[in-house]
């Protein structure tokens, strides 16, 4: 730890200041990258790259510094200064050089960045006299592709940035030029088979608001490459016009985008009974989500290198009146830059109101659903102008362990199982051994698939009646959250299921948690369960908990000759009891377990309190229960288990 780190020769020069601050924080905290990974939940490789000056996300920088027990304000300010938008051009933007809306949006971003103390979104909103909602400004100033700006909003913004009235007049002339150059092809009706009955059925399907929003977010990552940087998604309410139109939900991203043919094909799959589009962008889940959220949908998407945006508008009210109506139209708009890409979705005719509480709950739910990609820096989400923070796992570090029958058992057990190659049918979604014909539907459109099941099973630092269980992911998004059925053993002979954990804890709850990634499994259209595929699900269960029951004595009674050494079985054997002390790694006060206090510490962990990010506070309570000092026989910073 005493050797000074070197900035990587391949680093981004603008990130050098950030890297130096991260290195300083880590040196002062005397933490290894592996220890920092346990504290933050961010991969050590991502932390290492950030400390060497590579481009990284805001979330990784904040997690890095907080994990070191420091205030992230200085590092985040350096990160903001390092963003390309803040250093594009040294000169002040001039209205005479603006000829399209891309230029105008860039000028808005640059004028704010040039201020010695850039105004907050709330300050800009207050200066706009109702013309500049914070959510609208957030979407304009974010990383989304530039789009058309209302004239009244532009002029109000320029006044808020301190432009004189003469300069505001010049910006108005620039807007007129941009508007004249804003070329859009006339909308053309698109004939697509869909019935009012199907629309009604989709809108009636049970799908929570949070899952509906997640279905819109999911489409951003389809076809993306994590090496090109994080996917950024922004959600906001936009007012269509200053005259007081109904607000629409705006979702935009910097994903790869789609061409017109691909967009229409995927929507066609989603609006029919085809299973081909169910787990793809703009497939069945997207159709259900939009039908439940609103009635007027506008999709604007493009790939890098093309010259125009594809603009698709769907009027579900017209479809509800008649299947012969022109309910879907296709148009195009000229791009500001050929390199622009991504997707911008606006849903009008919202069926429910959106309050401040709705946004607060949405940020919490999305932080839970996308915990893994958010904390790994693969995804960034803002909702109503505020960052969505990942729900971090509050678990014992991997270096903590207990002894079970003479063997050290680490508090985190890794899962990594590669399955045999199968062939997936692109028509019905089933998989099988045949490479020629699908046994389910008889189709011949098959593709080889080598499933991988990976993740971890660990031990939470506190006991809870509800907050435990395993999360199951599909392509970066939780499908099952804190699932407890994995703790049931099903007897294949009788078909009966028997709960095995928390069996010995009565009604006090449990503390075994984990994350399991199984991207190969099909998901139901409502995205809240995995599709029925008994063989594929059995393989996932066996990768997590092995075969047979978890309980050692019950295994012997049923004739199993060896203990259950699966990841869940190993954790179960070592940590199923909650007696205080080192034997089961449970905090105590010398007389009894202090479960309530451990939960209170977990609340401070969730709030980001630096002292409670690592597990040292919990471990000190374990040692004190045993009558040991924190700097005695088992110091918190000395690994006791296998690496």
XYZ file of C-alpha atoms in Angstrom:
643
model
C 0.000 0.000 0.000
C 3.003 2.294 0.410
C 3.875 2.305 -3.311
C 2.416 5.261 -5.164
C 0.143 4.253 -8.032
C 0.953 5.330 -11.555
C -1.487 6.912 -13.984
C -2.086 4.497 -16.863
C -0.486 5.708 -20.142
C -3.818 4.955 -21.832
C -5.722 7.175 -19.421
C -8.038 10.038 -20.356
C -6.108 13.257 -19.571
C -9.207 15.002 -18.219
C -9.595 12.242 -15.605
C -6.123 12.653 -14.099
C -7.329 14.924 -11.279
C -10.095 12.451 -10.446
C -7.590 9.582 -10.407
C -5.287 11.441 -8.029
C -8.145 12.129 -5.602
C -9.217 8.471 -5.702
C -5.659 7.302 -5.077
C -5.334 9.696 -2.155
C -8.594 8.482 -0.599
C -7.513 4.845 -0.894
C -4.059 5.508 0.580
C -5.547 7.313 3.576
C -8.054 4.505 4.131
C -5.319 1.853 3.656
C -7.637 -0.351 1.645
C -6.797 -2.888 -1.024
C -8.899 -2.960 -4.191
C -10.311 -6.284 -3.126
C -11.360 -4.881 0.247
C -12.842 -1.836 -1.476
C -14.816 -4.141 -3.766
C -16.356 -5.829 -0.722
C -17.288 -2.461 0.784
C -18.733 -0.867 -2.350
C -20.023 -3.826 -4.333
C -18.185 -2.444 -7.405
C -15.827 -4.810 -9.243
C -12.182 -4.305 -8.310
C -11.285 -4.048 -12.015
C -13.638 -1.045 -12.371
C -12.179 0.570 -9.252
C -8.641 -0.048 -10.494
C -9.340 1.533 -13.879
C -10.893 4.570 -12.205
C -7.816 5.039 -10.009
C -5.588 4.851 -13.100
C -7.355 7.671 -14.895
C -9.678 5.863 -17.280
C -13.096 7.270 -18.115
C -15.587 6.035 -15.515
C -19.100 6.766 -14.312
C -20.125 9.199 -11.611
C -21.534 6.327 -9.550
C -18.199 4.486 -9.458
C -16.359 7.637 -8.337
C -18.894 8.284 -5.567
C -18.878 4.653 -4.386
C -15.033 4.604 -4.434
C -14.694 7.659 -2.190
C -17.545 6.757 0.157
C -16.078 3.270 0.498
C -12.854 4.890 1.695
C -14.843 6.756 4.361
C -14.349 10.166 2.758
C -16.639 12.936 1.498
C -17.105 12.520 -2.284
C -17.858 16.195 -2.982
C -14.360 17.148 -4.192
C -13.940 14.037 -6.363
C -17.410 14.473 -7.889
C -16.651 18.111 -8.682
C -13.456 16.979 -10.437
C -15.456 14.341 -12.310
C -17.946 16.999 -13.488
C -15.065 19.158 -14.741
C -13.664 16.171 -16.627
C -16.788 15.583 -18.689
C -16.394 16.380 -22.409
C -19.342 18.787 -22.424
C -17.473 21.036 -20.023
C -14.372 21.314 -22.206
C -15.628 21.261 -25.766
C -14.757 24.852 -26.708
C -13.090 27.591 -24.677
C -14.900 30.475 -26.379
C -18.385 31.543 -25.373
C -21.084 30.131 -27.687
C -22.294 32.696 -30.221
C -25.856 32.747 -31.582
C -24.559 33.639 -35.054
C -22.856 30.242 -35.294
C -25.985 28.279 -34.354
C -27.962 26.955 -37.298
C -29.704 23.857 -35.921
C -31.136 22.571 -32.662
C -28.032 20.530 -31.964
C -26.043 23.784 -31.870
C -28.609 25.409 -29.589
C -28.670 22.526 -27.103
C -24.858 22.485 -27.042
C -24.856 26.255 -26.392
C -27.301 25.809 -23.489
C -25.065 23.179 -21.916
C -21.898 25.204 -22.486
C -23.279 28.474 -21.076
C -24.218 26.717 -17.853
C -20.849 24.948 -17.609
C -18.956 28.236 -18.100
C -20.447 29.773 -14.956
C -18.021 29.866 -12.017
C -20.774 28.195 -9.990
C -23.160 26.481 -12.419
C -26.775 27.017 -11.304
C -28.675 23.992 -10.077
C -31.702 22.684 -11.976
C -33.956 24.042 -9.252
C -32.400 27.523 -9.572
C -32.917 27.431 -13.343
C -36.515 26.325 -12.857
C -37.179 29.163 -10.401
C -35.692 31.705 -12.832
C -37.956 30.559 -15.649
C -41.316 31.718 -14.244
C -42.922 28.374 -15.002
C -41.488 28.042 -18.536
C -38.635 25.725 -17.573
C -39.691 22.663 -15.523
C -36.713 21.051 -13.825
C -37.400 17.699 -15.486
C -37.403 19.286 -18.965
C -34.134 21.135 -18.340
C -32.603 17.941 -16.946
C -33.407 16.045 -20.134
C -32.044 18.853 -22.338
C -28.812 19.293 -20.407
C -28.216 15.568 -19.972
C -26.313 13.316 -22.322
C -29.221 12.559 -24.639
C -29.092 13.395 -28.339
C -30.134 17.025 -29.036
C -33.708 17.586 -30.122
C -36.064 20.423 -30.972
C -36.292 23.116 -28.273
C -39.312 25.359 -27.676
C -38.556 29.013 -28.420
C -40.020 30.347 -25.183
C -37.980 27.868 -23.168
C -34.751 28.762 -24.995
C -35.227 32.493 -24.438
C -36.117 32.062 -20.762
C -33.041 29.879 -20.306
C -30.742 32.432 -21.927
C -32.059 35.147 -19.619
C -31.461 32.846 -16.645
C -27.854 32.422 -17.825
C -27.361 36.195 -17.693
C -27.585 36.994 -21.421
C -28.525 40.606 -22.223
C -31.763 41.431 -24.060
C -29.773 42.165 -27.244
C -28.154 38.744 -26.966
C -31.544 37.147 -26.276
C -32.814 38.718 -29.511
C -29.883 37.148 -31.353
C -30.674 33.752 -29.804
C -34.259 34.168 -30.993
C -32.969 34.706 -34.528
C -30.793 31.587 -34.117
C -33.883 29.636 -33.080
C -35.721 30.808 -36.206
C -32.815 29.577 -38.375
C -32.760 26.227 -36.561
C -36.502 25.853 -36.931
C -36.317 26.587 -40.653
C -33.630 23.901 -41.004
C -35.624 21.411 -38.964
C -36.664 19.178 -41.834
C -39.082 16.370 -41.099
C -40.669 14.061 -43.619
C -44.469 13.955 -43.590
C -45.882 11.110 -41.468
C -46.892 8.018 -43.451
C -49.487 5.549 -42.083
C -48.081 2.122 -41.217
C -50.365 -0.870 -41.612
C -49.805 -3.299 -38.784
C -52.099 -6.079 -37.649
C -53.445 -5.255 -34.176
C -56.935 -5.433 -32.785
C -58.798 -3.295 -30.230
C -59.407 -6.517 -28.292
C -55.655 -7.180 -28.050
C -55.068 -3.591 -26.902
C -57.656 -3.998 -24.162
C -56.121 -7.291 -23.061
C -52.618 -5.805 -22.909
C -53.772 -2.803 -20.860
C -55.584 -5.125 -18.428
C -52.565 -7.339 -17.725
C -51.170 -6.933 -14.210
C -47.870 -5.083 -14.536
C -46.713 -2.659 -11.868
C -45.799 0.909 -12.771
C -42.198 0.168 -11.813
C -42.039 -2.815 -14.167
C -43.620 -0.729 -16.928
C -40.869 1.886 -16.565
C -38.251 -0.855 -16.404
C -39.544 -2.246 -19.710
C -38.775 1.145 -21.290
C -35.303 1.180 -19.720
C -34.507 -2.374 -20.827
C -34.697 -1.546 -24.512
C -31.772 0.903 -24.146
C -29.191 -1.810 -23.495
C -30.159 -4.210 -26.307
C -27.161 -4.533 -28.611
C -24.982 -2.211 -26.531
C -21.323 -2.808 -25.728
C -20.276 -2.093 -22.129
C -16.768 -1.227 -23.352
C -18.139 1.929 -24.984
C -19.183 3.342 -21.610
C -22.296 3.239 -19.453
C -25.806 3.376 -20.857
C -27.425 6.592 -19.614
C -31.187 6.736 -19.221
C -33.174 9.786 -18.127
C -36.837 9.901 -17.112
C -38.796 13.119 -16.760
C -42.225 14.681 -17.224
C -42.370 17.103 -20.132
C -45.036 19.667 -20.927
C -45.608 19.595 -24.706
C -46.156 23.337 -24.968
C -46.109 26.497 -22.913
C -49.857 26.828 -23.376
C -50.488 24.134 -20.834
C -50.759 20.792 -22.639
C -50.997 17.585 -20.611
C -47.598 16.328 -19.451
C -45.977 13.338 -21.090
C -43.513 10.853 -19.660
C -40.174 11.271 -21.431
C -37.575 8.478 -21.452
C -34.379 8.891 -23.414
C -31.100 6.991 -23.602
C -27.743 6.918 -25.361
C -28.060 3.273 -26.411
C -27.251 2.003 -29.904
C -30.717 2.771 -31.302
C -32.519 1.011 -34.149
C -33.176 1.502 -37.836
C -36.745 1.833 -39.118
C -37.075 -1.772 -40.342
C -35.855 -3.262 -37.054
C -38.126 -0.993 -35.026
C -41.207 -1.956 -37.053
C -40.386 -5.668 -36.925
C -39.985 -5.648 -33.161
C -43.181 -3.705 -32.651
C -44.949 -6.095 -34.997
C -43.775 -8.998 -32.823
C -44.975 -7.188 -29.722
C -48.423 -6.361 -31.083
C -49.147 -9.882 -32.231
C -49.110 -13.247 -30.502
C -45.565 -14.013 -31.665
C -43.163 -15.042 -28.911
C -40.175 -13.927 -30.955
C -40.169 -10.393 -29.594
C -41.054 -10.996 -25.965
C -37.607 -10.489 -24.474
C -36.289 -7.962 -26.978
C -36.412 -4.204 -27.300
C -39.898 -2.940 -28.245
C -41.341 -6.437 -27.901
C -44.323 -7.729 -25.955
C -43.192 -6.240 -22.626
C -42.849 -2.803 -24.235
C -46.343 -3.088 -25.727
C -47.872 -4.004 -22.369
C -45.978 -1.241 -20.566
C -46.965 1.521 -22.978
C -50.589 0.369 -23.101
C -50.767 0.524 -19.300
C -48.950 3.870 -18.985
C -50.642 5.993 -21.637
C -52.351 6.230 -25.015
C -50.071 8.367 -27.222
C -46.568 7.032 -27.837
C -43.787 8.704 -29.828
C -40.565 6.790 -30.480
C -37.576 8.621 -31.920
C -34.556 6.414 -32.560
C -31.427 6.221 -34.723
C -28.062 4.522 -34.951
C -24.725 6.294 -35.213
C -23.626 6.981 -38.789
C -27.098 7.593 -40.203
C -28.384 11.024 -41.219
C -31.960 10.901 -39.937
C -34.011 9.962 -36.924
C -36.843 7.478 -37.326
C -39.981 8.879 -35.690
C -42.858 6.509 -35.007
C -46.126 7.681 -33.453
C -48.796 5.381 -32.068
C -52.289 6.552 -31.133
C -53.847 3.776 -29.062
C -57.081 5.743 -28.721
C -57.564 5.575 -32.489
C -56.870 1.838 -32.478
C -59.391 1.354 -29.671
C -62.047 3.012 -31.890
C -61.259 1.040 -35.039
C -58.615 -1.385 -36.277
C -58.850 0.373 -39.665
C -57.750 3.751 -38.262
C -54.342 5.266 -39.044
C -53.176 4.622 -35.506
C -49.489 4.268 -36.392
C -47.456 6.701 -38.530
C -43.804 6.752 -39.540
C -41.716 9.849 -40.291
C -38.092 10.979 -40.138
C -36.141 14.010 -38.966
C -32.700 15.265 -39.909
C -30.020 14.770 -37.274
C -27.938 17.576 -35.842
C -24.897 15.256 -36.000
C -24.375 12.033 -37.926
C -22.778 10.510 -34.800
C -25.927 10.990 -32.689
C -27.629 7.788 -31.576
C -30.093 6.515 -28.985
C -33.820 6.401 -28.383
C -36.254 9.022 -27.104
C -39.716 7.877 -26.020
C -42.579 10.156 -25.007
C -45.787 8.676 -23.611
C -48.745 11.049 -23.581
C -52.271 10.600 -22.314
C -50.920 9.249 -19.033
C -53.401 7.082 -17.175
C -52.047 7.979 -13.704
C -50.764 11.119 -12.019
C -47.080 11.536 -11.201
C -46.361 13.148 -7.837
C -43.150 13.808 -5.930
C -43.834 10.630 -3.943
C -44.177 8.685 -7.208
C -40.729 9.815 -8.337
C -39.237 9.039 -4.925
C -40.659 5.517 -4.960
C -39.600 5.061 -8.574
C -35.961 5.909 -7.783
C -36.014 3.448 -4.896
C -37.564 0.649 -6.986
C -35.252 1.178 -9.956
C -32.234 1.265 -7.632
C -33.309 -2.166 -6.438
C -34.225 -3.639 -9.840
C -30.965 -2.490 -11.470
C -28.689 -2.765 -8.441
C -25.957 -4.745 -10.195
C -25.457 -2.708 -13.414
C -25.817 0.563 -11.465
C -23.108 -0.238 -8.955
C -20.851 -1.751 -11.614
C -21.036 1.480 -13.627
C -22.670 -0.165 -16.675
C -25.895 1.848 -16.294
C -26.771 5.344 -15.082
C -30.381 6.434 -14.502
C -31.783 9.824 -13.580
C -35.433 10.235 -12.626
C -36.926 13.720 -12.352
C -33.440 15.218 -12.409
C -32.013 13.053 -9.603
C -29.649 10.108 -9.825
C -30.966 6.635 -9.095
C -28.690 5.037 -6.496
C -28.217 1.269 -6.426
C -29.481 -0.742 -3.489
C -26.200 -2.060 -2.150
C -25.960 -5.538 -0.582
C -25.205 -5.159 3.148
C -23.241 -8.372 3.549
C -20.241 -9.688 5.439
C -16.998 -9.370 3.480
C -15.657 -12.350 1.597
C -12.641 -12.431 3.942
C -14.900 -13.137 6.949
C -15.469 -16.789 7.783
C -16.665 -19.325 10.327
C -15.471 -22.830 11.086
C -17.769 -25.745 10.300
C -16.553 -29.280 11.059
C -12.942 -28.147 10.883
C -13.329 -26.248 7.594
C -13.196 -22.495 7.141
C -16.310 -21.252 5.312
C -16.158 -17.819 3.724
C -19.193 -15.557 4.182
C -19.478 -15.226 0.384
C -19.638 -18.215 -1.956
C -19.269 -17.659 -5.688
C -21.463 -19.245 -8.365
C -20.117 -19.861 -11.875
C -21.570 -22.741 -13.834
C -21.386 -23.132 -17.620
C -24.070 -25.483 -18.946
C -23.973 -27.719 -21.981
C -24.777 -26.097 -25.318
C -28.421 -26.327 -26.384
C -30.363 -24.983 -29.368
C -32.961 -22.298 -28.755
C -35.973 -21.943 -31.019
C -36.450 -18.346 -32.132
C -40.142 -18.994 -32.836
C -41.368 -20.385 -29.505
C -38.346 -19.768 -27.269
C -37.901 -23.377 -26.149
C -34.473 -24.984 -26.009
C -33.441 -28.555 -26.642
C -30.653 -30.841 -27.800
C -31.771 -31.016 -31.456
C -30.044 -28.634 -33.853
C -32.539 -29.199 -36.695
C -36.156 -29.099 -35.486
C -37.747 -27.636 -32.352
C -39.476 -30.327 -30.291
C -41.996 -27.761 -29.064
C -43.362 -26.129 -32.217
C -41.619 -27.988 -35.041
C -39.861 -24.836 -36.257
C -36.428 -24.882 -37.804
C -35.121 -21.432 -36.857
C -32.697 -22.465 -34.103
C -29.572 -20.939 -32.640
C -26.890 -22.523 -30.402
C -26.853 -21.267 -26.823
C -24.332 -22.040 -24.067
C -25.981 -20.945 -20.809
C -23.894 -19.551 -17.965
C -25.214 -19.225 -14.424
C -23.152 -16.961 -12.199
C -23.322 -14.786 -9.098
C -22.864 -15.284 -5.380
C -24.550 -16.373 -2.162
C -23.671 -14.491 1.011
C -24.644 -13.604 4.544
C -26.339 -10.363 5.476
C -24.944 -8.478 8.476
C -28.378 -8.421 10.093
C -31.390 -10.674 10.579
C -34.742 -9.645 9.109
C -38.168 -11.222 8.719
C -38.633 -9.993 5.141
C -35.373 -8.562 3.842
C -33.512 -11.739 2.860
C -33.522 -14.219 -0.007
C -31.874 -14.430 -3.427
C -32.244 -12.026 -6.358
C -32.449 -13.612 -9.812
C -31.345 -11.444 -12.752
C -31.932 -11.570 -16.480
C -29.722 -9.322 -18.608
C -28.928 -6.919 -15.768
C -32.452 -6.557 -14.366
C -33.960 -8.368 -11.371
C -36.832 -10.650 -12.250
C -37.233 -12.260 -8.814
C -36.413 -10.048 -5.836
C -35.399 -11.591 -2.498
C -36.868 -14.913 -3.594
C -37.318 -17.440 -0.775
C -38.554 -20.458 -2.733
C -34.913 -21.338 -3.387
C -34.830 -22.384 0.294
C -37.434 -25.097 -0.388
C -36.442 -28.651 -1.250
C -38.823 -30.447 -3.569
C -39.028 -34.229 -3.381
C -39.168 -35.501 -6.969
C -40.925 -38.698 -5.874
C -43.802 -37.078 -4.011
C -43.749 -33.611 -5.622
C -43.986 -32.016 -2.170
C -41.940 -28.939 -1.268
C -40.462 -28.479 2.196
C -39.017 -25.225 3.604
C -35.463 -25.696 4.898
C -34.501 -22.140 5.794
C -35.024 -20.305 8.081
C -36.266 -23.463 9.823
C -34.353 -23.172 13.084
C -34.922 -19.424 13.492
C -38.666 -19.561 14.110
C -40.372 -16.366 13.002
C -37.265 -14.185 13.436
C -36.477 -14.220 9.710
C -33.295 -14.965 7.805
C -30.017 -13.453 6.623
C -28.916 -15.520 3.611
C -28.934 -13.370 0.461
C -27.401 -13.480 -2.995
C -27.494 -12.618 -6.680
C -27.930 -15.162 -9.463
C -27.569 -14.163 -13.128
C -29.295 -16.439 -15.630
C -29.543 -14.428 -18.849
C -30.501 -17.452 -20.940
C -33.860 -18.008 -19.243
C -36.966 -16.675 -20.941
C -38.987 -14.124 -18.986
C -42.755 -13.648 -18.914
C -44.104 -10.622 -20.836
C -44.846 -8.813 -17.557
C -41.181 -9.269 -16.534
C -41.965 -10.475 -13.010
C -41.286 -14.209 -13.421
C -39.338 -16.630 -15.558
C -41.260 -18.433 -18.302
C -42.195 -22.057 -17.693
C -39.199 -24.193 -18.642
C -38.747 -26.899 -15.971
C -35.454 -28.272 -17.310
C -33.777 -24.866 -17.612
C -34.985 -23.740 -14.173
C -33.853 -27.010 -12.585
C -30.351 -26.375 -13.919
C -30.336 -22.934 -12.260
C -31.568 -24.365 -8.957
C -28.914 -27.081 -9.003
C -26.173 -24.539 -9.743
C -27.244 -22.613 -6.641
C -28.237 -25.319 -4.124
C -27.086 -28.598 -5.659
C -29.162 -31.765 -5.535
C -31.020 -33.031 -2.494
C -31.817 -31.244 0.745
C -29.581 -28.739 2.543
C -29.949 -30.172 6.063
C -27.109 -32.635 6.840
C -29.126 -35.071 8.997
C -32.008 -35.140 6.539
C -29.578 -35.899 3.712
C -28.213 -38.865 5.627
C -31.709 -40.105 6.362
C -32.528 -40.019 2.629
C -29.380 -41.903 1.709
C -27.096 -39.107 0.457
C -23.517 -40.121 1.234
C -21.927 -36.651 1.092
C -22.801 -33.204 2.458
C -24.295 -30.489 0.273
C -21.278 -28.498 -0.965
C -23.175 -26.234 -3.336
C -22.790 -22.452 -2.797
C -26.105 -22.262 -0.909
C -25.450 -25.539 0.895
C -22.056 -24.308 2.100
C -23.500 -21.022 3.391
C -26.403 -22.894 4.990
C -24.092 -25.234 6.879
C -21.917 -22.434 8.217
C -24.438 -19.667 8.913
C -27.929 -21.141 9.360
C -27.976 -20.431 13.111
C -27.852 -16.962 14.678
C -26.244 -17.587 18.060
C -24.130 -14.517 18.902
C -20.375 -14.642 18.576
C -17.678 -15.865 16.219
C -19.157 -19.323 15.659
C -21.925 -17.966 13.416
C -20.677 -14.391 12.930
C -23.540 -12.680 14.791
C -23.142 -9.395 16.749
C -23.857 -9.591 20.476
C -23.489 -7.640 23.709
C -21.946 -10.356 25.883
C -25.337 -11.761 26.881
C -27.430 -12.069 23.746
C -27.618 -11.252 20.030
C -28.314 -7.592 19.196
C -30.433 -8.044 16.070
C -32.294 -4.737 16.432
C -29.056 -2.786 16.732
C -27.577 -4.609 13.727
C -30.643 -3.610 11.686
C -30.262 0.009 12.797
C -26.656 -0.048 11.554
C -27.935 -1.443 8.257
C -30.226 1.594 7.912
C -27.174 3.838 8.303
C -25.413 1.710 5.670
C -28.302 2.312 3.255
C -28.093 6.057 3.902
C -24.410 6.051 2.890
C -22.895 6.743 6.330
C -19.123 6.168 5.808
C -18.561 4.382 9.139
C -21.079 1.670 8.284
C -20.082 0.840 4.690
C -17.551 -1.801 5.742
C -18.541 -4.585 8.148
C -16.123 -3.483 10.895
C -18.835 -2.137 13.254
C -20.689 -5.454 13.128
C -17.455 -7.416 13.532
C -16.376 -5.385 16.557
C -19.706 -6.317 18.188
C -19.026 -9.990 17.413
C -15.598 -9.764 19.070
C -16.878 -7.811 22.052
C -19.488 -10.496 22.666
C -16.631 -12.999 22.890
C -14.750 -10.703 25.271
C -12.132 -9.826 22.646
C -10.891 -6.432 21.573
C -11.125 -5.318 17.965
C -7.317 -5.144 17.834
C -6.895 -8.503 19.582
C -6.865 -12.013 18.262
C -8.822 -11.394 15.070
C -8.276 -7.792 13.824
C -10.936 -6.643 11.328
C -8.381 -6.007 8.586
C -6.754 -9.460 8.752
C -8.417 -12.047 6.503
C -9.445 -15.203 8.374
C -10.983 -17.165 5.555
C -9.845 -18.417 2.160
C -9.454 -15.779 -0.531
